[in-house]
Amino acid sequence: MAKPLLAGNWKMHGTAKTAAKLAADLANSSGDYPELIVFPPYVCIPAVVTELLAAKNIAIGAQNISHHSEGAYTGEISGKMLTDIGCSHVLVGHSERRTNCSESNELVAEKFAAAKRSGLVPILCVGETFEQRQQGQELQVIKSQLDAVVDLVGLETVCDAIVAYEPVWAVGTGETATPEQAQQVHSFIRAELGSGGTDTQILYGGSINADNAAALFAQPDLDGGLVGGASLEAEHFINIAQQIVEQK
Ligand code: PEP
């Protein structure tokens, strides 16, 4: 059984000061919640690390990584730099980067490999667009996104990471996959991972909020969530985290 997990993608919001306040609010939240990971903007990571030093169950990740290890790559951040400042995880293949920065399946696979080389745990984001779902291509699209990574690093390495199913049409739109749609894709991903994927954490992401969380996390193959908008308020994020615990 995969362990429950909730990840918060803070995207390009806030400043070091507001990020530190959000981290402190999370660290001071009481109650029963699963493992948490927060993904602040790069420049806010040191402030968040300072706030979370004593918080045992909250890890810190980055929203992006260079596929290069080092060198003349102006504006890029390497995996070594991320571990050096206290990151343990990194998002790869988020739909906003696939779309806005033209990241191909092959580049995402290279970034996944770079994360592993540096000792980071990648969260591999996969998901179909609205048009692809309309044409019934969602499973085929997700398979090709997974296969690109498996072809480069091997199935076992993908099973050791975290996968997030994030339908592009649900990310930041207020639209959510129905629990049945999400479960169908999650069980497909689990089957693609094979026997090594039983314990792989497969997260759902796409406009999760306190009202839709319980029904989503009641599905057997949803091990947790990747939350954008609702992760910017500690109270909302913790509420969702507690609902995961109740359903698992
Ligand atoms: C995300 O950024 O991965 C995400 C799922 O965003 P939102 O929850 O705002 O849809």
PDB file of C-alpha atoms and ligand atoms in Angstrom:
ATOM      1  CA  MET A   1       0.000   0.000   0.000  1.00  0.00           C
ATOM      2  CA  ALA A   2       1.330   3.422  -0.934  1.00  0.00           C
ATOM      3  CA  LYS A   3       1.646   5.890   1.931  1.00  0.00           C
ATOM      4  CA  PRO A   4      -0.706   8.904   1.812  1.00  0.00           C
ATOM      5  CA  LEU A   5       0.880  12.184   0.794  1.00  0.00           C
ATOM      6  CA  LEU A   6      -0.168  15.742   0.063  1.00  0.00           C
ATOM      7  CA  ALA A   7       2.011  18.094  -1.983  1.00  0.00           C
ATOM      8  CA  GLY A   8       1.511  21.840  -2.379  1.00  0.00           C
ATOM      9  CA  ASN A   9       2.693  23.680  -5.491  1.00  0.00           C
ATOM     10  CA  TRP A  10       3.025  27.364  -4.610  1.00  0.00           C
ATOM     11  CA  LYS A  11       3.789  28.233  -8.251  1.00  0.00           C
ATOM     12  CA  MET A  12       4.972  31.846  -8.798  1.00  0.00           C
ATOM     13  CA  HIS A  13       3.162  33.327  -5.804  1.00  0.00           C
ATOM     14  CA  GLY A  14       4.370  35.343  -2.839  1.00  0.00           C
ATOM     15  CA  THR A  15       7.711  36.564  -1.565  1.00  0.00           C
ATOM     16  CA  ALA A  16      10.260  35.095   0.832  1.00  0.00           C
ATOM     17  CA  LYS A  17       8.355  36.773   3.673  1.00  0.00           C
ATOM     18  CA  THR A  18       4.912  35.358   2.776  1.00  0.00           C
ATOM     19  CA  ALA A  19       6.433  31.945   2.019  1.00  0.00           C
ATOM     20  CA  ALA A  20       8.080  31.892   5.464  1.00  0.00           C
ATOM     21  CA  LYS A  21       4.742  32.815   7.080  1.00  0.00           C
ATOM     22  CA  LEU A  22       2.907  30.049   5.185  1.00  0.00           C
ATOM     23  CA  ALA A  23       5.602  27.533   6.168  1.00  0.00           C
ATOM     24  CA  ALA A  24       5.410  28.624   9.817  1.00  0.00           C
ATOM     25  CA  ASP A  25       1.614  28.284   9.765  1.00  0.00           C
ATOM     26  CA  LEU A  26       1.963  24.742   8.404  1.00  0.00           C
ATOM     27  CA  ALA A  27       4.611  23.856  10.975  1.00  0.00           C
ATOM     28  CA  ASN A  28       2.326  25.119  13.761  1.00  0.00           C
ATOM     29  CA  SER A  29      -0.771  23.262  12.526  1.00  0.00           C
ATOM     30  CA  SER A  30      -1.883  20.538  14.831  1.00  0.00           C
ATOM     31  CA  GLY A  31      -3.875  17.434  14.026  1.00  0.00           C
ATOM     32  CA  ASP A  32      -3.491  14.240  12.147  1.00  0.00           C
ATOM     33  CA  TYR A  33      -2.137  14.635   8.636  1.00  0.00           C
ATOM     34  CA  PRO A  34       0.014  12.612   6.238  1.00  0.00           C
ATOM     35  CA  GLU A  35       3.456  13.370   4.853  1.00  0.00           C
ATOM     36  CA  LEU A  36       3.452  16.847   3.308  1.00  0.00           C
ATOM     37  CA  ILE A  37       5.740  18.361   0.670  1.00  0.00           C
ATOM     38  CA  VAL A  38       5.758  22.031  -0.261  1.00  0.00           C
ATOM     39  CA  PHE A  39       7.109  23.446  -3.524  1.00  0.00           C
ATOM     40  CA  PRO A  40       7.900  27.156  -3.048  1.00  0.00           C
ATOM     41  CA  PRO A  41       9.378  29.330  -5.819  1.00  0.00           C
ATOM     42  CA  TYR A  42      13.168  28.790  -6.019  1.00  0.00           C
ATOM     43  CA  VAL A  43      14.136  32.030  -4.299  1.00  0.00           C
ATOM     44  CA  CYS A  44      11.789  31.395  -1.354  1.00  0.00           C
ATOM     45  CA  ILE A  45      13.196  27.930  -0.597  1.00  0.00           C
ATOM     46  CA  PRO A  46      15.866  29.058   1.937  1.00  0.00           C
ATOM     47  CA  ALA A  47      13.278  30.990   3.987  1.00  0.00           C
ATOM     48  CA  VAL A  48      10.980  27.956   3.988  1.00  0.00           C
ATOM     49  CA  VAL A  49      13.834  25.610   4.945  1.00  0.00           C
ATOM     50  CA  THR A  50      14.560  27.814   7.971  1.00  0.00           C
ATOM     51  CA  GLU A  51      10.928  27.739   9.092  1.00  0.00           C
ATOM     52  CA  LEU A  52      10.562  23.985   8.631  1.00  0.00           C
ATOM     53  CA  LEU A  53      13.828  22.882  10.289  1.00  0.00           C
ATOM     54  CA  ALA A  54      11.951  21.363  13.221  1.00  0.00           C
ATOM     55  CA  ALA A  55       8.906  20.142  11.264  1.00  0.00           C
ATOM     56  CA  LYS A  56       9.519  16.416  10.826  1.00  0.00           C
ATOM     57  CA  ASN A  57       6.709  15.548   8.441  1.00  0.00           C
ATOM     58  CA  ILE A  58       7.081  18.406   5.936  1.00  0.00           C
ATOM     59  CA  ALA A  59       9.551  18.065   3.074  1.00  0.00           C
ATOM     60  CA  ILE A  60      10.589  20.764   0.617  1.00  0.00           C
ATOM     61  CA  GLY A  61      10.854  20.523  -3.129  1.00  0.00           C
ATOM     62  CA  ALA A  62      11.524  22.658  -6.180  1.00  0.00           C
ATOM     63  CA  GLN A  63       9.147  23.275  -9.061  1.00  0.00           C
ATOM     64  CA  ASN A  64      11.729  22.674 -11.777  1.00  0.00           C
ATOM     65  CA  ILE A  65      15.268  21.381 -12.398  1.00  0.00           C
ATOM     66  CA  SER A  66      17.807  21.635 -15.202  1.00  0.00           C
ATOM     67  CA  HIS A  67      18.474  18.430 -17.096  1.00  0.00           C
ATOM     68  CA  HIS A  68      22.163  19.408 -17.046  1.00  0.00           C
ATOM     69  CA  SER A  69      24.340  18.698 -14.015  1.00  0.00           C
ATOM     70  CA  GLU A  70      26.560  21.804 -14.268  1.00  0.00           C
ATOM     71  CA  GLY A  71      27.955  24.278 -16.766  1.00  0.00           C
ATOM     72  CA  ALA A  72      27.274  27.339 -18.891  1.00  0.00           C
ATOM     73  CA  TYR A  73      23.464  27.260 -18.686  1.00  0.00           C
ATOM     74  CA  THR A  74      22.463  30.790 -17.733  1.00  0.00           C
ATOM     75  CA  GLY A  75      19.363  30.972 -15.579  1.00  0.00           C
ATOM     76  CA  GLU A  76      19.199  27.234 -14.877  1.00  0.00           C
ATOM     77  CA  ILE A  77      19.276  25.492 -11.493  1.00  0.00           C
ATOM     78  CA  SER A  78      20.882  22.070 -11.060  1.00  0.00           C
ATOM     79  CA  GLY A  79      19.835  19.161  -8.878  1.00  0.00           C
ATOM     80  CA  LYS A  80      23.015  19.548  -6.798  1.00  0.00           C
ATOM     81  CA  MET A  81      22.074  23.170  -6.053  1.00  0.00           C
ATOM     82  CA  LEU A  82      18.629  22.025  -4.924  1.00  0.00           C
ATOM     83  CA  THR A  83      19.869  19.339  -2.536  1.00  0.00           C
ATOM     84  CA  ASP A  84      22.477  21.813  -1.274  1.00  0.00           C
ATOM     85  CA  ILE A  85      19.758  24.227  -0.084  1.00  0.00           C
ATOM     86  CA  GLY A  86      17.597  21.542   1.502  1.00  0.00           C
ATOM     87  CA  CYS A  87      15.294  20.163  -1.200  1.00  0.00           C
ATOM     88  CA  SER A  88      14.411  16.483  -1.227  1.00  0.00           C
ATOM     89  CA  HIS A  89      11.865  16.481  -4.073  1.00  0.00           C
ATOM     90  CA  VAL A  90      11.289  18.136  -7.442  1.00  0.00           C
ATOM     91  CA  LEU A  91       8.334  18.445  -9.830  1.00  0.00           C
ATOM     92  CA  VAL A  92       9.037  17.310 -13.379  1.00  0.00           C
ATOM     93  CA  GLY A  93       6.683  17.601 -16.317  1.00  0.00           C
ATOM     94  CA  HIS A  94       4.154  19.917 -14.687  1.00  0.00           C
ATOM     95  CA  SER A  95       1.600  20.828 -17.366  1.00  0.00           C
ATOM     96  CA  GLU A  96       2.363  24.550 -17.011  1.00  0.00           C
ATOM     97  CA  ARG A  97       5.968  23.823 -18.005  1.00  0.00           C
ATOM     98  CA  ARG A  98       5.012  21.354 -20.727  1.00  0.00           C
ATOM     99  CA  THR A  99       2.686  24.014 -22.191  1.00  0.00           C
ATOM    100  CA  ASN A 100       4.337  27.368 -21.406  1.00  0.00           C
ATOM    101  CA  CYS A 101       7.949  26.244 -21.779  1.00  0.00           C
ATOM    102  CA  SER A 102       7.436  23.635 -24.520  1.00  0.00           C
ATOM    103  CA  GLU A 103       8.884  20.817 -22.427  1.00  0.00           C
ATOM    104  CA  SER A 104       8.680  17.619 -24.473  1.00  0.00           C
ATOM    105  CA  ASN A 105       8.272  14.100 -23.082  1.00  0.00           C
ATOM    106  CA  GLU A 106      11.968  13.536 -23.836  1.00  0.00           C
ATOM    107  CA  LEU A 107      13.095  16.662 -21.956  1.00  0.00           C
ATOM    108  CA  VAL A 108      10.888  15.726 -19.003  1.00  0.00           C
ATOM    109  CA  ALA A 109      12.562  12.304 -18.996  1.00  0.00           C
ATOM    110  CA  GLU A 110      16.008  13.986 -18.953  1.00  0.00           C
ATOM    111  CA  LYS A 111      14.913  16.144 -16.013  1.00  0.00           C
ATOM    112  CA  PHE A 112      13.656  13.053 -14.198  1.00  0.00           C
ATOM    113  CA  ALA A 113      17.061  11.412 -14.727  1.00  0.00           C
ATOM    114  CA  ALA A 114      18.856  14.568 -13.509  1.00  0.00           C
ATOM    115  CA  ALA A 115      16.749  14.549 -10.339  1.00  0.00           C
ATOM    116  CA  LYS A 116      17.649  10.927  -9.636  1.00  0.00           C
ATOM    117  CA  ARG A 117      21.367  11.599 -10.263  1.00  0.00           C
ATOM    118  CA  SER A 118      21.244  14.287  -7.571  1.00  0.00           C
ATOM    119  CA  GLY A 119      19.391  12.181  -5.028  1.00  0.00           C
ATOM    120  CA  LEU A 120      16.103  14.045  -5.394  1.00  0.00           C
ATOM    121  CA  VAL A 121      12.736  12.290  -5.537  1.00  0.00           C
ATOM    122  CA  PRO A 122      10.958  13.382  -8.715  1.00  0.00           C
ATOM    123  CA  ILE A 123       7.195  13.837  -8.880  1.00  0.00           C
ATOM    124  CA  LEU A 124       6.448  13.024 -12.509  1.00  0.00           C
ATOM    125  CA  CYS A 125       3.338  14.909 -13.653  1.00  0.00           C
ATOM    126  CA  VAL A 126       1.304  13.423 -16.489  1.00  0.00           C
ATOM    127  CA  GLY A 127      -2.083  14.310 -17.924  1.00  0.00           C
ATOM    128  CA  GLU A 128      -4.142  14.906 -21.029  1.00  0.00           C
ATOM    129  CA  THR A 129      -5.558  18.113 -22.482  1.00  0.00           C
ATOM    130  CA  PHE A 130      -9.296  18.730 -22.858  1.00  0.00           C
ATOM    131  CA  GLU A 131      -9.136  17.995 -26.599  1.00  0.00           C
ATOM    132  CA  GLN A 132      -7.265  14.743 -26.022  1.00  0.00           C
ATOM    133  CA  ARG A 133      -9.941  13.598 -23.533  1.00  0.00           C
ATOM    134  CA  GLN A 134     -12.696  14.631 -25.941  1.00  0.00           C
ATOM    135  CA  GLN A 135     -11.103  12.323 -28.496  1.00  0.00           C
ATOM    136  CA  GLY A 136     -10.774   9.480 -25.988  1.00  0.00           C
ATOM    137  CA  GLN A 137      -6.965   9.643 -26.087  1.00  0.00           C
ATOM    138  CA  GLU A 138      -6.248  10.205 -22.383  1.00  0.00           C
ATOM    139  CA  LEU A 139      -4.767   6.779 -21.607  1.00  0.00           C
ATOM    140  CA  GLN A 140      -2.674   6.768 -24.774  1.00  0.00           C
ATOM    141  CA  VAL A 141      -1.284  10.251 -23.948  1.00  0.00           C
ATOM    142  CA  ILE A 142      -0.457   9.266 -20.389  1.00  0.00           C
ATOM    143  CA  LYS A 143       1.189   6.051 -21.557  1.00  0.00           C
ATOM    144  CA  SER A 144       3.466   7.969 -23.927  1.00  0.00           C
ATOM    145  CA  GLN A 145       4.389  10.444 -21.150  1.00  0.00           C
ATOM    146  CA  LEU A 146       5.245   7.537 -18.805  1.00  0.00           C
ATOM    147  CA  ASP A 147       7.009   5.494 -21.493  1.00  0.00           C
ATOM    148  CA  ALA A 148       9.414   8.338 -22.348  1.00  0.00           C
ATOM    149  CA  VAL A 149      10.677   8.261 -18.763  1.00  0.00           C
ATOM    150  CA  VAL A 150      10.659   4.472 -18.455  1.00  0.00           C
ATOM    151  CA  ASP A 151      12.652   4.177 -21.699  1.00  0.00           C
ATOM    152  CA  LEU A 152      15.375   6.451 -20.299  1.00  0.00           C
ATOM    153  CA  VAL A 153      15.649   5.354 -16.662  1.00  0.00           C
ATOM    154  CA  GLY A 154      13.874   1.984 -16.465  1.00  0.00           C
ATOM    155  CA  LEU A 155      10.613   0.921 -14.880  1.00  0.00           C
ATOM    156  CA  GLU A 156      12.058   0.214 -11.438  1.00  0.00           C
ATOM    157  CA  THR A 157      13.367   3.788 -11.141  1.00  0.00           C
ATOM    158  CA  VAL A 158       9.960   5.217 -12.062  1.00  0.00           C
ATOM    159  CA  CYS A 159       8.304   2.959  -9.482  1.00  0.00           C
ATOM    160  CA  ASP A 160      10.659   4.436  -6.836  1.00  0.00           C
ATOM    161  CA  ALA A 161       9.477   7.954  -7.654  1.00  0.00           C
ATOM    162  CA  ILE A 162       6.059   9.618  -7.310  1.00  0.00           C
ATOM    163  CA  VAL A 163       3.588  10.029 -10.168  1.00  0.00           C
ATOM    164  CA  ALA A 164       0.938  12.770 -10.294  1.00  0.00           C
ATOM    165  CA  TYR A 165      -2.040  12.498 -12.617  1.00  0.00           C
ATOM    166  CA  GLU A 166      -2.988  16.072 -13.443  1.00  0.00           C
ATOM    167  CA  PRO A 167      -5.511  16.459 -16.268  1.00  0.00           C
ATOM    168  CA  VAL A 168      -4.445  19.701 -17.967  1.00  0.00           C
ATOM    169  CA  TRP A 169      -8.065  20.861 -18.200  1.00  0.00           C
ATOM    170  CA  ALA A 170      -8.392  20.619 -14.415  1.00  0.00           C
ATOM    171  CA  VAL A 171      -5.184  22.420 -13.350  1.00  0.00           C
ATOM    172  CA  GLY A 172      -5.990  25.904 -12.074  1.00  0.00           C
ATOM    173  CA  THR A 173      -9.390  25.943 -13.812  1.00  0.00           C
ATOM    174  CA  GLY A 174     -11.832  25.123 -11.007  1.00  0.00           C
ATOM    175  CA  GLU A 175     -12.831  22.000 -12.983  1.00  0.00           C
ATOM    176  CA  THR A 176     -12.063  18.680 -11.323  1.00  0.00           C
ATOM    177  CA  ALA A 177     -11.969  15.167 -12.695  1.00  0.00           C
ATOM    178  CA  THR A 178     -14.814  13.127 -11.257  1.00  0.00           C
ATOM    179  CA  PRO A 179     -13.656  10.545  -8.705  1.00  0.00           C
ATOM    180  CA  GLU A 180     -14.451   7.836 -11.288  1.00  0.00           C
ATOM    181  CA  GLN A 181     -12.425   9.539 -14.056  1.00  0.00           C
ATOM    182  CA  ALA A 182      -9.488   9.966 -11.681  1.00  0.00           C
ATOM    183  CA  GLN A 183      -9.680   6.379 -10.415  1.00  0.00           C
ATOM    184  CA  GLN A 184      -9.757   5.016 -13.966  1.00  0.00           C
ATOM    185  CA  VAL A 185      -6.527   6.822 -14.873  1.00  0.00           C
ATOM    186  CA  HIS A 186      -4.839   6.027 -11.550  1.00  0.00           C
ATOM    187  CA  SER A 187      -5.542   2.300 -11.888  1.00  0.00           C
ATOM    188  CA  PHE A 188      -4.230   2.471 -15.473  1.00  0.00           C
ATOM    189  CA  ILE A 189      -0.994   4.102 -14.241  1.00  0.00           C
ATOM    190  CA  ARG A 190      -0.695   1.496 -11.460  1.00  0.00           C
ATOM    191  CA  ALA A 191      -1.114  -1.297 -14.021  1.00  0.00           C
ATOM    192  CA  GLU A 192       1.512   0.308 -16.299  1.00  0.00           C
ATOM    193  CA  LEU A 193       3.975   0.311 -13.382  1.00  0.00           C
ATOM    194  CA  GLY A 194       3.451  -3.431 -12.908  1.00  0.00           C
ATOM    195  CA  SER A 195       4.198  -5.400  -9.748  1.00  0.00           C
ATOM    196  CA  GLY A 196       6.826  -2.835  -8.663  1.00  0.00           C
ATOM    197  CA  GLY A 197       4.166  -0.107  -8.542  1.00  0.00           C
ATOM    198  CA  THR A 198       2.083  -1.399  -5.651  1.00  0.00           C
ATOM    199  CA  ASP A 199       3.692   1.053  -3.216  1.00  0.00           C
ATOM    200  CA  THR A 200       4.272   3.896  -5.688  1.00  0.00           C
ATOM    201  CA  GLN A 201       2.481   7.033  -4.555  1.00  0.00           C
ATOM    202  CA  ILE A 202       0.113   8.178  -7.316  1.00  0.00           C
ATOM    203  CA  LEU A 203      -1.278  11.631  -6.614  1.00  0.00           C
ATOM    204  CA  TYR A 204      -4.230  13.383  -8.217  1.00  0.00           C
ATOM    205  CA  GLY A 205      -3.990  17.094  -9.023  1.00  0.00           C
ATOM    206  CA  GLY A 206      -6.443  19.516 -10.581  1.00  0.00           C
ATOM    207  CA  SER A 207      -8.512  22.039  -8.619  1.00  0.00           C
ATOM    208  CA  ILE A 208      -8.670  19.991  -5.426  1.00  0.00           C
ATOM    209  CA  ASN A 209     -10.372  21.888  -2.625  1.00  0.00           C
ATOM    210  CA  ALA A 210     -11.864  21.155   0.781  1.00  0.00           C
ATOM    211  CA  ASP A 211     -15.259  20.352  -0.801  1.00  0.00           C
ATOM    212  CA  ASN A 212     -14.194  17.799  -3.415  1.00  0.00           C
ATOM    213  CA  ALA A 213     -11.251  16.185  -1.566  1.00  0.00           C
ATOM    214  CA  ALA A 214     -13.134  13.481   0.363  1.00  0.00           C
ATOM    215  CA  ALA A 215     -14.828  11.959  -2.702  1.00  0.00           C
ATOM    216  CA  LEU A 216     -11.576  11.936  -4.675  1.00  0.00           C
ATOM    217  CA  PHE A 217      -9.473  10.396  -1.913  1.00  0.00           C
ATOM    218  CA  ALA A 218     -12.100   7.732  -1.230  1.00  0.00           C
ATOM    219  CA  GLN A 219     -10.950   6.135  -4.509  1.00  0.00           C
ATOM    220  CA  PRO A 220      -8.565   3.229  -3.888  1.00  0.00           C
ATOM    221  CA  ASP A 221      -5.764   4.247  -6.267  1.00  0.00           C
ATOM    222  CA  LEU A 222      -5.590   7.921  -5.245  1.00  0.00           C
ATOM    223  CA  ASP A 223      -2.805   7.951  -2.664  1.00  0.00           C
ATOM    224  CA  GLY A 224      -2.873  11.694  -2.169  1.00  0.00           C
ATOM    225  CA  GLY A 225      -2.891  14.981  -3.976  1.00  0.00           C
ATOM    226  CA  LEU A 226      -0.880  17.698  -5.654  1.00  0.00           C
ATOM    227  CA  VAL A 227      -2.585  20.984  -4.855  1.00  0.00           C
ATOM    228  CA  GLY A 228      -1.945  24.395  -6.369  1.00  0.00           C
ATOM    229  CA  GLY A 229      -4.364  27.186  -5.458  1.00  0.00           C
ATOM    230  CA  ALA A 230      -5.625  25.564  -2.258  1.00  0.00           C
ATOM    231  CA  SER A 231      -2.075  25.132  -0.926  1.00  0.00           C
ATOM    232  CA  LEU A 232      -1.547  28.881  -0.492  1.00  0.00           C
ATOM    233  CA  GLU A 233      -3.565  29.015   2.742  1.00  0.00           C
ATOM    234  CA  ALA A 234      -2.297  26.746   5.524  1.00  0.00           C
ATOM    235  CA  GLU A 235      -5.819  26.179   6.826  1.00  0.00           C
ATOM    236  CA  HIS A 236      -7.125  24.917   3.442  1.00  0.00           C
ATOM    237  CA  PHE A 237      -4.077  22.763   2.807  1.00  0.00           C
ATOM    238  CA  ILE A 238      -4.264  21.124   6.234  1.00  0.00           C
ATOM    239  CA  ASN A 239      -8.012  20.594   5.859  1.00  0.00           C
ATOM    240  CA  ILE A 240      -7.371  18.656   2.609  1.00  0.00           C
ATOM    241  CA  ALA A 241      -4.522  16.733   4.276  1.00  0.00           C
ATOM    242  CA  GLN A 242      -6.812  15.676   7.112  1.00  0.00           C
ATOM    243  CA  GLN A 243      -9.412  14.470   4.625  1.00  0.00           C
ATOM    244  CA  ILE A 244      -6.788  12.211   3.041  1.00  0.00           C
ATOM    245  CA  VAL A 245      -6.095  10.648   6.434  1.00  0.00           C
ATOM    246  CA  GLU A 246      -9.819  10.094   7.007  1.00  0.00           C
ATOM    247  CA  GLN A 247     -10.243   8.326   3.659  1.00  0.00           C
ATOM    248  CA  LYS A 248      -7.112   6.123   3.846  1.00  0.00           C
TER     249      LYS A 248
HETATM  250  C1  PEP B   1      -1.009  22.215  -9.703  1.00  0.00           C
HETATM  251  O1  PEP B   1      -0.438  23.282  -9.808  1.00  0.00           O
HETATM  252  O2  PEP B   1      -0.367  21.168  -9.819  1.00  0.00           O
HETATM  253  C2  PEP B   1      -2.451  22.185  -9.472  1.00  0.00           C
HETATM  254  C3  PEP B   1      -3.060  21.029  -9.409  1.00  0.00           C
HETATM  255  O3  PEP B   1      -3.074  23.409  -9.354  1.00  0.00           O
HETATM  256  P1  PEP B   1      -4.591  23.653  -8.868  1.00  0.00           P
HETATM  257  O4  PEP B   1      -4.798  22.839  -7.604  1.00  0.00           O
HETATM  258  O5  PEP B   1      -4.681  25.117  -8.627  1.00  0.00           O
HETATM  259  O6  PEP B   1      -5.477  23.161  -9.958  1.00  0.00           O
END
